Short mmCIF file of C-alpha atoms and ligand atoms in Angstrom, two decimals:
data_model
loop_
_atom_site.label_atom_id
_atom_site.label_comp_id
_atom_site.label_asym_id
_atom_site.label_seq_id
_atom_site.Cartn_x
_atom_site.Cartn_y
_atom_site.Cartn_z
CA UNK A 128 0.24 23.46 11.52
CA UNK A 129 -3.54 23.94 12.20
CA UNK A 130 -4.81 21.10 15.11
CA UNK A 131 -5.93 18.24 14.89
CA UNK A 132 -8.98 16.31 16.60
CA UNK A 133 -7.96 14.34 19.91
CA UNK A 134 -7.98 10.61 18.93
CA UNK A 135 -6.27 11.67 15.40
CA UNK A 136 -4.53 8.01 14.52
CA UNK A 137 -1.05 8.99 13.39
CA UNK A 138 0.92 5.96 12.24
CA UNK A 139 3.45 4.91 9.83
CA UNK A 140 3.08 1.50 7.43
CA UNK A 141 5.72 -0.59 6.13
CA UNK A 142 5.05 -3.99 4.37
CA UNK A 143 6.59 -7.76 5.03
CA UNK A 144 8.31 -8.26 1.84
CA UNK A 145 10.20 -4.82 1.55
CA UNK A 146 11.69 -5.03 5.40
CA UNK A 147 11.45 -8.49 7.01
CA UNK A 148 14.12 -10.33 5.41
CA UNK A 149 14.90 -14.07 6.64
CA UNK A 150 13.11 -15.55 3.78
CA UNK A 151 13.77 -19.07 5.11
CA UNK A 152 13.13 -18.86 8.74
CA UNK A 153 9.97 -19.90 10.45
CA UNK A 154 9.86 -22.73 7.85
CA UNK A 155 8.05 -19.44 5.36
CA UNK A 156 7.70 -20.72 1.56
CA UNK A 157 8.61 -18.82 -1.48
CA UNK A 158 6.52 -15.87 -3.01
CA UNK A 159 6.31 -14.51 -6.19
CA UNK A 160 8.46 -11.87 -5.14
CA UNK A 161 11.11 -14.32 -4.73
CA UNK A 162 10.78 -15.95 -7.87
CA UNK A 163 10.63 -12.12 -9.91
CA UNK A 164 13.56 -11.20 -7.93
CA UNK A 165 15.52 -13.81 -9.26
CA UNK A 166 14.88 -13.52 -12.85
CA UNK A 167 17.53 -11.52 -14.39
CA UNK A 168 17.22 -7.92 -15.06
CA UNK A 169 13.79 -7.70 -13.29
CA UNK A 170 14.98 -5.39 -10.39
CA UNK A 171 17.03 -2.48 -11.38
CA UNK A 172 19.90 -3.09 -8.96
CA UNK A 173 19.75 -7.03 -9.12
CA UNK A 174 19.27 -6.84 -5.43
CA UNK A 175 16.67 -9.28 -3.85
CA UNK A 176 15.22 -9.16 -0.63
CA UNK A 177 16.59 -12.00 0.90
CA UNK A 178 18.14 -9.97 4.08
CA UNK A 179 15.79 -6.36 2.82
CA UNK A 180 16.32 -4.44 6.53
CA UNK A 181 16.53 -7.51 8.71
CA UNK A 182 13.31 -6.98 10.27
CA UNK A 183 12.62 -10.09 10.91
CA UNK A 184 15.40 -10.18 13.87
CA UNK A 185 15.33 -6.86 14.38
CA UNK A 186 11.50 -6.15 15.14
CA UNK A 187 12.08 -5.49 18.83
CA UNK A 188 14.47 -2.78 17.75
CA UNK A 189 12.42 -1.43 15.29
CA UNK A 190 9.27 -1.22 17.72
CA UNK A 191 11.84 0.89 20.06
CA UNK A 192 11.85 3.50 17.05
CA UNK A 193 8.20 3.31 16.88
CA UNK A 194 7.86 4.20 20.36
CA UNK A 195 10.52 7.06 20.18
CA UNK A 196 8.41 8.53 17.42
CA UNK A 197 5.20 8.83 19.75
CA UNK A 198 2.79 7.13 17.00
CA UNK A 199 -0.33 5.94 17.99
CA UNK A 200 -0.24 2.90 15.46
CA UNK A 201 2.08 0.88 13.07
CA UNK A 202 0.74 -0.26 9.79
CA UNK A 203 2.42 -3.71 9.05
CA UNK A 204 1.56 -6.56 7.04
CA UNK A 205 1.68 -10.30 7.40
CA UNK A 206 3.43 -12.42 5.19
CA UNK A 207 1.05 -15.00 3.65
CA UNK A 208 3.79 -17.46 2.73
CA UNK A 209 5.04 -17.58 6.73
CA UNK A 210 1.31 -18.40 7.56
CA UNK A 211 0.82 -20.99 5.01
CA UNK A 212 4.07 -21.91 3.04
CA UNK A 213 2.18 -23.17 0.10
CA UNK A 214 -0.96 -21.02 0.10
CA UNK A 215 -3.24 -23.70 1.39
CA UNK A 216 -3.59 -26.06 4.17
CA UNK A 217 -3.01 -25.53 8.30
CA UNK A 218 -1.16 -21.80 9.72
CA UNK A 219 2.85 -22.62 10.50
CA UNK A 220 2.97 -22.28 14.22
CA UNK A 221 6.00 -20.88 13.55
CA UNK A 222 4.99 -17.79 11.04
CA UNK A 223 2.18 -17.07 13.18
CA UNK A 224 4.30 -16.74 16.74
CA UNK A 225 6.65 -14.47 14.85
CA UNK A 226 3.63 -11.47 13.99
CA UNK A 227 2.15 -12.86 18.01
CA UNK A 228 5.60 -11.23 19.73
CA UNK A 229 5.31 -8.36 17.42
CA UNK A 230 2.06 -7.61 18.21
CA UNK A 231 2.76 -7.89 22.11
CA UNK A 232 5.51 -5.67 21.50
CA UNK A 233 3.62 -2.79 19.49
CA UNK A 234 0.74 -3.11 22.66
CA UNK A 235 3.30 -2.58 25.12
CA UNK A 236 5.14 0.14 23.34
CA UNK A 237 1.41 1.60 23.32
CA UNK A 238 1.19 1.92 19.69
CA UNK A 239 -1.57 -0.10 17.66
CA UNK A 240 -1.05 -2.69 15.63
CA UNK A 241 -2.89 -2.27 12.19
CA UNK A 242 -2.22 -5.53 9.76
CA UNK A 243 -2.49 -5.84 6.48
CA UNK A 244 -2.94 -9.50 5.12
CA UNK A 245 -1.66 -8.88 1.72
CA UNK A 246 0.87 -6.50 0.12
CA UNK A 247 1.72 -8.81 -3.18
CA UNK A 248 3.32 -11.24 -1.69
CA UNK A 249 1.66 -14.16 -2.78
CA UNK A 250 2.47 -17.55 -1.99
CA UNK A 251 4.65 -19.12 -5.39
CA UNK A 252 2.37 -22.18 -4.76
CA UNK A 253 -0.78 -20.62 -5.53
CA UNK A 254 0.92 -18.17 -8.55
CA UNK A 255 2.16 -21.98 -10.22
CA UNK A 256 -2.21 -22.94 -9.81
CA UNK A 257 -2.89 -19.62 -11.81
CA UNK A 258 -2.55 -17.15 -9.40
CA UNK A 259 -5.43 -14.51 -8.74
CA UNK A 260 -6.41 -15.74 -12.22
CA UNK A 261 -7.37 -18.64 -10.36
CA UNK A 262 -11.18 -17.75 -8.76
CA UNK A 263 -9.93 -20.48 -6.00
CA UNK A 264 -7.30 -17.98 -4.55
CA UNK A 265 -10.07 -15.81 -3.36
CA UNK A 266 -10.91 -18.89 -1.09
CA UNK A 267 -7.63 -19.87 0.06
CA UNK A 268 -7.04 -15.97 1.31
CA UNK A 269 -10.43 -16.42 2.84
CA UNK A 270 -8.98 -19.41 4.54
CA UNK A 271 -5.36 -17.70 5.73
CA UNK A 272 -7.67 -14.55 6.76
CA UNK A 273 -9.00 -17.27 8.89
CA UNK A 274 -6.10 -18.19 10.19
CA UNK A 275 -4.69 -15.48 11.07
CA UNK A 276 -7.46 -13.46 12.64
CA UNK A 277 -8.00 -16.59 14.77
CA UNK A 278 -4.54 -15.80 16.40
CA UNK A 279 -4.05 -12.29 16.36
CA UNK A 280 -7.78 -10.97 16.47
CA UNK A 281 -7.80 -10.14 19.78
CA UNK A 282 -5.24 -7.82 19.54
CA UNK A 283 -4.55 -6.27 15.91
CA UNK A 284 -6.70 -3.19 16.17
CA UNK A 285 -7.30 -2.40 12.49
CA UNK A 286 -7.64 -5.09 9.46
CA UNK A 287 -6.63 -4.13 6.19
CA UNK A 288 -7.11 -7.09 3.80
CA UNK A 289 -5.27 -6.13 0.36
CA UNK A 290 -3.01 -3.50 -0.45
CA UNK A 291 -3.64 -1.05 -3.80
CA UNK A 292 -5.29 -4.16 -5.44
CA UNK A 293 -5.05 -1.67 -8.64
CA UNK A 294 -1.26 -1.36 -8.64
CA UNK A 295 -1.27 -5.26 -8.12
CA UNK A 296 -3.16 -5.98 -11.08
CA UNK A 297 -1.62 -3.30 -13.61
CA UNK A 298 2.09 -3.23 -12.33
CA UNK A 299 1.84 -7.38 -11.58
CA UNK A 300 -0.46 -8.66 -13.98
CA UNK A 301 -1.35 -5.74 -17.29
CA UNK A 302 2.62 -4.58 -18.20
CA UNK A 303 4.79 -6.97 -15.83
CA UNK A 304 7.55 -4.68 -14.09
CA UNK A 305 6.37 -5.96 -10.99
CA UNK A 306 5.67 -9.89 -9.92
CA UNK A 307 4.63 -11.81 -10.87
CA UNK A 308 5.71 -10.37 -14.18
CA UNK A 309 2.53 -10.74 -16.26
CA UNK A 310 1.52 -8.74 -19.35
CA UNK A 311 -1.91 -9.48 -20.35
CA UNK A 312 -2.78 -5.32 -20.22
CA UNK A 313 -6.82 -5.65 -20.03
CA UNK A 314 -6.96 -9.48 -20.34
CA UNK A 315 -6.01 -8.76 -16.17
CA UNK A 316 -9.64 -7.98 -15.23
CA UNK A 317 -9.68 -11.18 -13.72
CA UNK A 318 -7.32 -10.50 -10.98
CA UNK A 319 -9.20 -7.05 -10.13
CA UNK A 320 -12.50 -9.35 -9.68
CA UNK A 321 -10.71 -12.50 -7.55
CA UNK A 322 -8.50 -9.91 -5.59
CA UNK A 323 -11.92 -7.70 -4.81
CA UNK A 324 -14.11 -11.25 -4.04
CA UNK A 325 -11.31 -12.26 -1.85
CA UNK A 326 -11.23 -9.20 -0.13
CA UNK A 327 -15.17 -9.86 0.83
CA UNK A 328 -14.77 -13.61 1.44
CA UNK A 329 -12.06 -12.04 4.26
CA UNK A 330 -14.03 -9.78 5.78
CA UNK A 331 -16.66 -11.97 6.32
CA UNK A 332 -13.25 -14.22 8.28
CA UNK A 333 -12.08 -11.24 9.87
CA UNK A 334 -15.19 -10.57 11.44
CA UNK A 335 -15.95 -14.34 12.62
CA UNK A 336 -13.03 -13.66 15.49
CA UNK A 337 -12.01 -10.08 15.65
CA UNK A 338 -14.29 -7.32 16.47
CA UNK A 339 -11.66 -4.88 15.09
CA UNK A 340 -12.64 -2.65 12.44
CA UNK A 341 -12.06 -3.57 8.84
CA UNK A 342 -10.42 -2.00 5.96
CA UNK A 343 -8.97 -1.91 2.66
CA UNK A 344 -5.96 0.06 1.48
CA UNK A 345 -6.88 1.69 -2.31
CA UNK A 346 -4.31 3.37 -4.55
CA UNK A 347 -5.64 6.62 -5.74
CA UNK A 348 -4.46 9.26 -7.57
CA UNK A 349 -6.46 12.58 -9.32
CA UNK A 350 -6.21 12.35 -12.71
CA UNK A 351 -4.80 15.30 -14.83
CA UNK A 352 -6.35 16.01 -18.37
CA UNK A 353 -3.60 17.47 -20.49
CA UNK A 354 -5.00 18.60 -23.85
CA UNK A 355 -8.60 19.68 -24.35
CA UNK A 356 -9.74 17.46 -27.43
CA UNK A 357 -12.91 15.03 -26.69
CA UNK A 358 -10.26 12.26 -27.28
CA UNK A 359 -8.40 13.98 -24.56
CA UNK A 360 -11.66 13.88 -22.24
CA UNK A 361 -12.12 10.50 -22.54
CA UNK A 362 -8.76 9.25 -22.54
CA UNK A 363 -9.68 11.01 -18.95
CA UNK A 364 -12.70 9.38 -17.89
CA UNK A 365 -11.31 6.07 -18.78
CA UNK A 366 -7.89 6.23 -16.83
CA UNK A 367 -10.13 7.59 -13.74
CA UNK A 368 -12.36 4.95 -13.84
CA UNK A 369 -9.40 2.01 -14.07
CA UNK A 370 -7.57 3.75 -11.46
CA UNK A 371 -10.01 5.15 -9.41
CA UNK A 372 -13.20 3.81 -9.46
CA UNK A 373 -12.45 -0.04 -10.75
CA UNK A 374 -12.25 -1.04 -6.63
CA UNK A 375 -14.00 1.17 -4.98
CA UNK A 376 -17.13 1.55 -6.71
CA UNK A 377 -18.14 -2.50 -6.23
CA UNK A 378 -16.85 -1.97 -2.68
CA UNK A 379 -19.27 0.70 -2.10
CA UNK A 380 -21.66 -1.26 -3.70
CA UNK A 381 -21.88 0.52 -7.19
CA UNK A 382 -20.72 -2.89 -9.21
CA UNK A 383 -18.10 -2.47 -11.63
CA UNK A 384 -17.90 1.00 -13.59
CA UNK A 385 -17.20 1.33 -17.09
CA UNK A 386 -13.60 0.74 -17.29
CA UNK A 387 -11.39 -0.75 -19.76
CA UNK A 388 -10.85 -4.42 -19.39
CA UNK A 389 -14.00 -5.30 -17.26
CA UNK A 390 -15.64 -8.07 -18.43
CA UNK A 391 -19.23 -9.26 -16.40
CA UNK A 392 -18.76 -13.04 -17.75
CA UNK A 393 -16.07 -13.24 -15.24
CA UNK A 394 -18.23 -11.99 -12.41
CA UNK A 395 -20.72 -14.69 -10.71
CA UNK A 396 -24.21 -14.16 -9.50
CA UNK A 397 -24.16 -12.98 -5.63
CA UNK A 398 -20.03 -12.10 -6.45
CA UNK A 399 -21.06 -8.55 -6.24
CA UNK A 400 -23.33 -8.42 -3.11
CA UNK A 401 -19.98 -10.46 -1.30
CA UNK A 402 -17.30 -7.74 -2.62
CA UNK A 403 -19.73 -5.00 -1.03
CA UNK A 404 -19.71 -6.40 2.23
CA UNK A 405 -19.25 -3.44 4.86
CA UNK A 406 -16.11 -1.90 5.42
CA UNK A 407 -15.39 0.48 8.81
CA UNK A 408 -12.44 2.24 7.31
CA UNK A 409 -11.29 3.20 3.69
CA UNK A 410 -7.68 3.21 3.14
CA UNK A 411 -6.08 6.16 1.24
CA UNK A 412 -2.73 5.80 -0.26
CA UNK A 413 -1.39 8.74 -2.58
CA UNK A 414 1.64 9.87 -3.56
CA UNK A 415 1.18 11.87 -6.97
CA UNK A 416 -1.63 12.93 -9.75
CA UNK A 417 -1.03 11.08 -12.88
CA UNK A 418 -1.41 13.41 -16.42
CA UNK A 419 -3.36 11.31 -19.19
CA UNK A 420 -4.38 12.46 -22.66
CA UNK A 421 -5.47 11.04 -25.69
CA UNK A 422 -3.34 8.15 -26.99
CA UNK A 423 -1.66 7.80 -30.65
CA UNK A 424 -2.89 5.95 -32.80
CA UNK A 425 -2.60 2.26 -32.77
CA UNK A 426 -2.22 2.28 -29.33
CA UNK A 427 -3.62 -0.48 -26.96
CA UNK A 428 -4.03 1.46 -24.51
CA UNK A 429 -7.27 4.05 -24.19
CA UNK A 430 -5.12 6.91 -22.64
CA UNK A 431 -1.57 7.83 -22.73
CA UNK A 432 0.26 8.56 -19.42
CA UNK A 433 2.11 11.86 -19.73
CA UNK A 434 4.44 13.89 -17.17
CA UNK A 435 3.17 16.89 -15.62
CA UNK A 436 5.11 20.07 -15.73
CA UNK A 437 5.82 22.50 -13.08
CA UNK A 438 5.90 20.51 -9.73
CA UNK A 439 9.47 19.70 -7.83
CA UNK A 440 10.32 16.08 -7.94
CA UNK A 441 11.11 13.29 -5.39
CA UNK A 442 14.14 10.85 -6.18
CA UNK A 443 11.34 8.61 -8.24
CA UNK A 444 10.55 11.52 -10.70
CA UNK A 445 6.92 11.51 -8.65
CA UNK A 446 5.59 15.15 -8.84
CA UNK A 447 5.01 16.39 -5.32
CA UNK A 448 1.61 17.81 -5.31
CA UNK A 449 0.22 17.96 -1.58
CA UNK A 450 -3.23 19.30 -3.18
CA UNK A 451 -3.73 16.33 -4.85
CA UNK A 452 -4.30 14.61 -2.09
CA UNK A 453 -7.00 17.21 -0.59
CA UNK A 454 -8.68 17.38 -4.11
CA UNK A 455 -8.55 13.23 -4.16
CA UNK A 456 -10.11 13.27 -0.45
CA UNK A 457 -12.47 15.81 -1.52
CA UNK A 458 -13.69 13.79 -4.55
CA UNK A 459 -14.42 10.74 -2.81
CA UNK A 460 -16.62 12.43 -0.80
CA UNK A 461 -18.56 13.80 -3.12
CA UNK A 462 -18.40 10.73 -5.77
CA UNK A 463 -19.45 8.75 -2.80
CA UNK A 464 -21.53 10.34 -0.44
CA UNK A 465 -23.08 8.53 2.43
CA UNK A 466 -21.44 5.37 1.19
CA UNK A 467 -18.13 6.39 2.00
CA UNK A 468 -17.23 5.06 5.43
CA UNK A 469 -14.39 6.76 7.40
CA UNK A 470 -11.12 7.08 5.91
CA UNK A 471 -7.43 6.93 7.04
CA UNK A 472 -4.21 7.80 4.48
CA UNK A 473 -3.01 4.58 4.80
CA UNK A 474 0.46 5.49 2.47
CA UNK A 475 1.68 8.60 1.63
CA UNK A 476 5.83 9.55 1.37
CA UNK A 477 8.74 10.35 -0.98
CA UNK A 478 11.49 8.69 -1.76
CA UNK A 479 15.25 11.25 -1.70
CA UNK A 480 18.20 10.29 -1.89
CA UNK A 481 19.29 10.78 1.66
CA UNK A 482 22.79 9.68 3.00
CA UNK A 483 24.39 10.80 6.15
CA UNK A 484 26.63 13.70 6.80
CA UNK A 485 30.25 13.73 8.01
CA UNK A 486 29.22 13.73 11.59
CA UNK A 487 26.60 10.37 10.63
CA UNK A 488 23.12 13.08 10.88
CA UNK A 489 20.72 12.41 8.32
CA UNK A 490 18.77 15.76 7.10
CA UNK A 491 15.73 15.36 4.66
CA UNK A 492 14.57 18.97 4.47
CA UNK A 493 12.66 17.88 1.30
CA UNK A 494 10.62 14.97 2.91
CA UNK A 495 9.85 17.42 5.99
CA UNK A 496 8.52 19.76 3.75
CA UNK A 497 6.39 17.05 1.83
CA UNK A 498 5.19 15.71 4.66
CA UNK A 499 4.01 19.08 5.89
CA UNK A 500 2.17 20.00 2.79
CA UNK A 501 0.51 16.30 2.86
CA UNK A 502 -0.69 16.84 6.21
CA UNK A 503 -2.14 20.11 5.94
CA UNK A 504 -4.25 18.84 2.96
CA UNK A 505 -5.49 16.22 4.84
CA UNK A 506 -6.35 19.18 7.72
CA UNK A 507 -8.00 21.32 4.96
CA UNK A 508 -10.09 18.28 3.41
CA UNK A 509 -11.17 17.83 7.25
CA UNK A 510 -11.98 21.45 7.22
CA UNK A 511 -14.02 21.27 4.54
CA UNK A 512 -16.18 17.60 5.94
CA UNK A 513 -14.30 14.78 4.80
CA UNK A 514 -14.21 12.07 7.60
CA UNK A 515 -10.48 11.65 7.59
CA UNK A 516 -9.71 9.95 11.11
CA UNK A 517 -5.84 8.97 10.68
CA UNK A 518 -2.79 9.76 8.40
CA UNK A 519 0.11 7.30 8.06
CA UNK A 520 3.56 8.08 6.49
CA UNK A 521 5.12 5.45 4.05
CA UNK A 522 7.29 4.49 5.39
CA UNK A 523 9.48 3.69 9.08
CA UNK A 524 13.05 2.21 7.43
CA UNK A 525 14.29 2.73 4.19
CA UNK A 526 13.40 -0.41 2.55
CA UNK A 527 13.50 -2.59 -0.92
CA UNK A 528 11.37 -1.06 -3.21
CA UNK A 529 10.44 -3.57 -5.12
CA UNK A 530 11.59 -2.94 -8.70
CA UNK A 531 14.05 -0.73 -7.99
CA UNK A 532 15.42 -2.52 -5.19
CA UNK A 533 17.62 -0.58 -2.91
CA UNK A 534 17.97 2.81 -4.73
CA UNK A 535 14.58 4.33 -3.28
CA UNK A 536 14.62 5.87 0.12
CA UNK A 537 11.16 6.51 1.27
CA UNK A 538 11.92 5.93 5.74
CA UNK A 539 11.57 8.48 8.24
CA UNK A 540 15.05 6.17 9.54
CA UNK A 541 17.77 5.75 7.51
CA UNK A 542 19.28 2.27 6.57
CA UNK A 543 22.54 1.38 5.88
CA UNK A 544 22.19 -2.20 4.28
CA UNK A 545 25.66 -3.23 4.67
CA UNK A 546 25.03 -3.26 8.08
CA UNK A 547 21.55 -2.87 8.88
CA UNK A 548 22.76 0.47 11.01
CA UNK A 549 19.21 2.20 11.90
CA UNK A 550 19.71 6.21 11.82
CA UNK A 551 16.55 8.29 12.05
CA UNK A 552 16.71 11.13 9.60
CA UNK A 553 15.83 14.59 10.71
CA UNK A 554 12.15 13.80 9.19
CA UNK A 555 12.06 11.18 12.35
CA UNK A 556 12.59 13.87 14.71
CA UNK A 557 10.42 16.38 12.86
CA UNK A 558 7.17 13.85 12.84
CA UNK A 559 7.32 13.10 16.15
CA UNK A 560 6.85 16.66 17.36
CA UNK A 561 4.08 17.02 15.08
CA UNK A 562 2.39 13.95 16.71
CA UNK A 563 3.07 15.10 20.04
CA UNK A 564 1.84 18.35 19.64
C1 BGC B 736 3.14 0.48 -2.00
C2 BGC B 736 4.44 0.39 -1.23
C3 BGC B 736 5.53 1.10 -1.98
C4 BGC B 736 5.16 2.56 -2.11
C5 BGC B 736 6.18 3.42 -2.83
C6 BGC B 736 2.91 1.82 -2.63
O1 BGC B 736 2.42 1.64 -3.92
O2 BGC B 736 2.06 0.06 -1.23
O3 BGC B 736 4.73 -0.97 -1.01
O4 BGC B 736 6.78 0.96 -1.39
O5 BGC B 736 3.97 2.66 -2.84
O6 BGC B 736 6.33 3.04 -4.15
#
């Protein structure tokens, strides 16, 4: 493994919803992932995450992994519906005290704490006033920004206001397999806009009491042409621009591209100048290219999503392609330029299906060698100038992933949810001598 730069950030990032658990303590109200959950036939195992890893009571043993794996920083995030159980009004003492002692912990464990304020779980309260339909909800994350950064500003080193605000919209809001289960397909603009004015209306929040640096963590993922028809081309174009360009081009201060679904009668004057308030960092997750080519006819969608031959495949059927991630770090620097502030790889993992041996050791040769080729694109992007400062692996624990529940295995420890038995795989072991060399 070539070196890299002293002050490298190595982390990993988990979210509230997939680990904490303990969905009625701290007085925390009900999300849309609880409601989804619920509904029969929504998850594929009918699991919910009422108990999820237990993190909830079992933070102070989780930081203790953290600190055995010698990371500089833990990517978290804060659930909005322990801060404010309906979405609106003053923080629960009680939420907020829970993320204070975790924080404390990470600082004296030496390891960063790096928050994210929203990873989907939205509070049911605001979903039942029209969710991020609903312009107001860009205010009332403003306001739980607010709150939050009043309490834990001081401390929380890096800021990350919305996670993949793209998957969000498309999985949440455009085809429905994930909460809150809505299929509008393009009609979902909307959320894109309220979820990106939020996201501005924050940082301006964050930055009132924190001096931290602020981020945002994007979905990306290089987009495949198979076929060579002008159809094919831009079937192309127009999946790029909806997957990869939709966020970050109005955060960078572009405004909207052309992409399907966008629609400027939803955008307000000054909207635009708010969304493209600075950011310090820009959050990377990846996991796999996507292959798009023209779509039949009579089709409502622009593109058609195809599978792309000849890569090995984790437990998800995700192709592993490590050099999508260099060409995808490579393209943003050149689609962007000088606008492109620093970036960290906020996400990037593979689910297998581990389970542990005879003598209870858990070997994941595959996610080793994943890993590997992830970081060494990173390395080569670096090599060749992209201002890549930090890489974070998705994810600590094996955790509920979402949908599919309980049947995805993306931790570097494994988790045995009958009885929340922490073993760290041979991946564990395997990071942390990368991040101590
Ligand atoms: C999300 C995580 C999720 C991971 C694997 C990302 O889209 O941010 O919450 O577990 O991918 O699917």
């Amino acid at each position: 493994m070539p070196a890299f730069p002293a002050g490298f950030r190595w982390g990993v990032s988990t979210s509230a919803y997939q680990i904490e658990g303990a969905t009625a303590a701290d007085g925390r109200g009900p999300s849309i992932w609880d409601t989804f959950a619920q509904e029969a036939g929504r998850i594929v195992d009918g699991s919910t995450a009422d108990e999820a890893c237990d993190h909830r009571h079992r933070y102070a043993e989780d930081t203790a992994l953290l600190a055995g794996l010698g990371v500089s920083a833990y990517r978290f995030s804060v659930a909005w519906p322990r801060i404010q159980p309906t979405g609106a009004g003053p923080a629960n003492a009680a939420g907020l005290d829970f993320y204070d002692r975790l924080v404390d912990g990470l600082l004296a464990a030496g390891v960063d704490p790096v928050a994210t304020l929203f990873h989907w779980d939205l509070p049911q309260a605001l979903e039942d006033a029209g969710g991020w339909l609903n312009r107001d909800t860009a205010a009332r994350f403003a306001e739980y920004a607010d709150l939050t950064a009043a309490r834990l500003g001081d401390r929380v080193k890096l800021w990350i206001t919305l996670n993949e605000p793209f998957i969000h919209m498309s999985l949440g809001h455009g085809i429905g397999t994930h909460a809150p289960g809505r299929m509008l397909l393009f009609d979902a603009f909307p959320v894109a806009h309220h979820q990106l004015l939020g996201h501005g209306l924050a940082v301006a929040a964050l930055r009132a009491s924190s001096t931290s640096p602020v981020a945002i963590a994007n979905n990306y993922s290089p987009v495949r042409q198979v076929g060579d028809t002008d159809a094919d081309r831009a079937a192309t174009e127009a999946y790029d621009a909806l997957h990869n360009r939709l966020f970050t081009d109005p955060l960078l201060g572009l405004g909207y591209p052309d992409a399907p679904g966008v629609d400027p009668a939803v955008v307000r004057d000054g909207d635009l100048a708010v969304i493209a308030a600075p950011i310090d960092v820009l959050g990377v997750n990846y996991y796999n290219p996507t292959g798009i080519r023209a779509p039949e006819e009579g089709s409502p969608l622009p593109f058609e999503i195809v599978p792309l031959d000849g890569y090995a495949r984790t437990a998800f059927d995700w192709p592993v392609a490590p050099d999508g991630l260099r060409e995808l770090l490579l393209h943003l620097h050149r689609r962007y330029g000088d606008a492109l502030p620093e970036i960290q790889v906020t996400e990037s993992g593979c689910a297998y299906d581990d389970a542990p041996d005879a003598q209870g050791r858990v070997d994941d040769p595959e996610r080793i060698a994943y890993l590997d080729g992830h970081v060494r694109a990173v390395r080569e992007a670096m090599a060749e100038g992209v201002p890549v400062t930090g890489y974070f692996v998705w994810s600590l624990l094996d955790n509920w992933e979402w949908a599919e529940g309980f049947t995805k295995r993306f931790g570097l420890v494994h988790v045995d949810y009958a009885t929340q038995r922490r073993t760290p795989k041979s991946s564990y072991a395997w990071f942390r001598d990368l991040t101590r060399r």
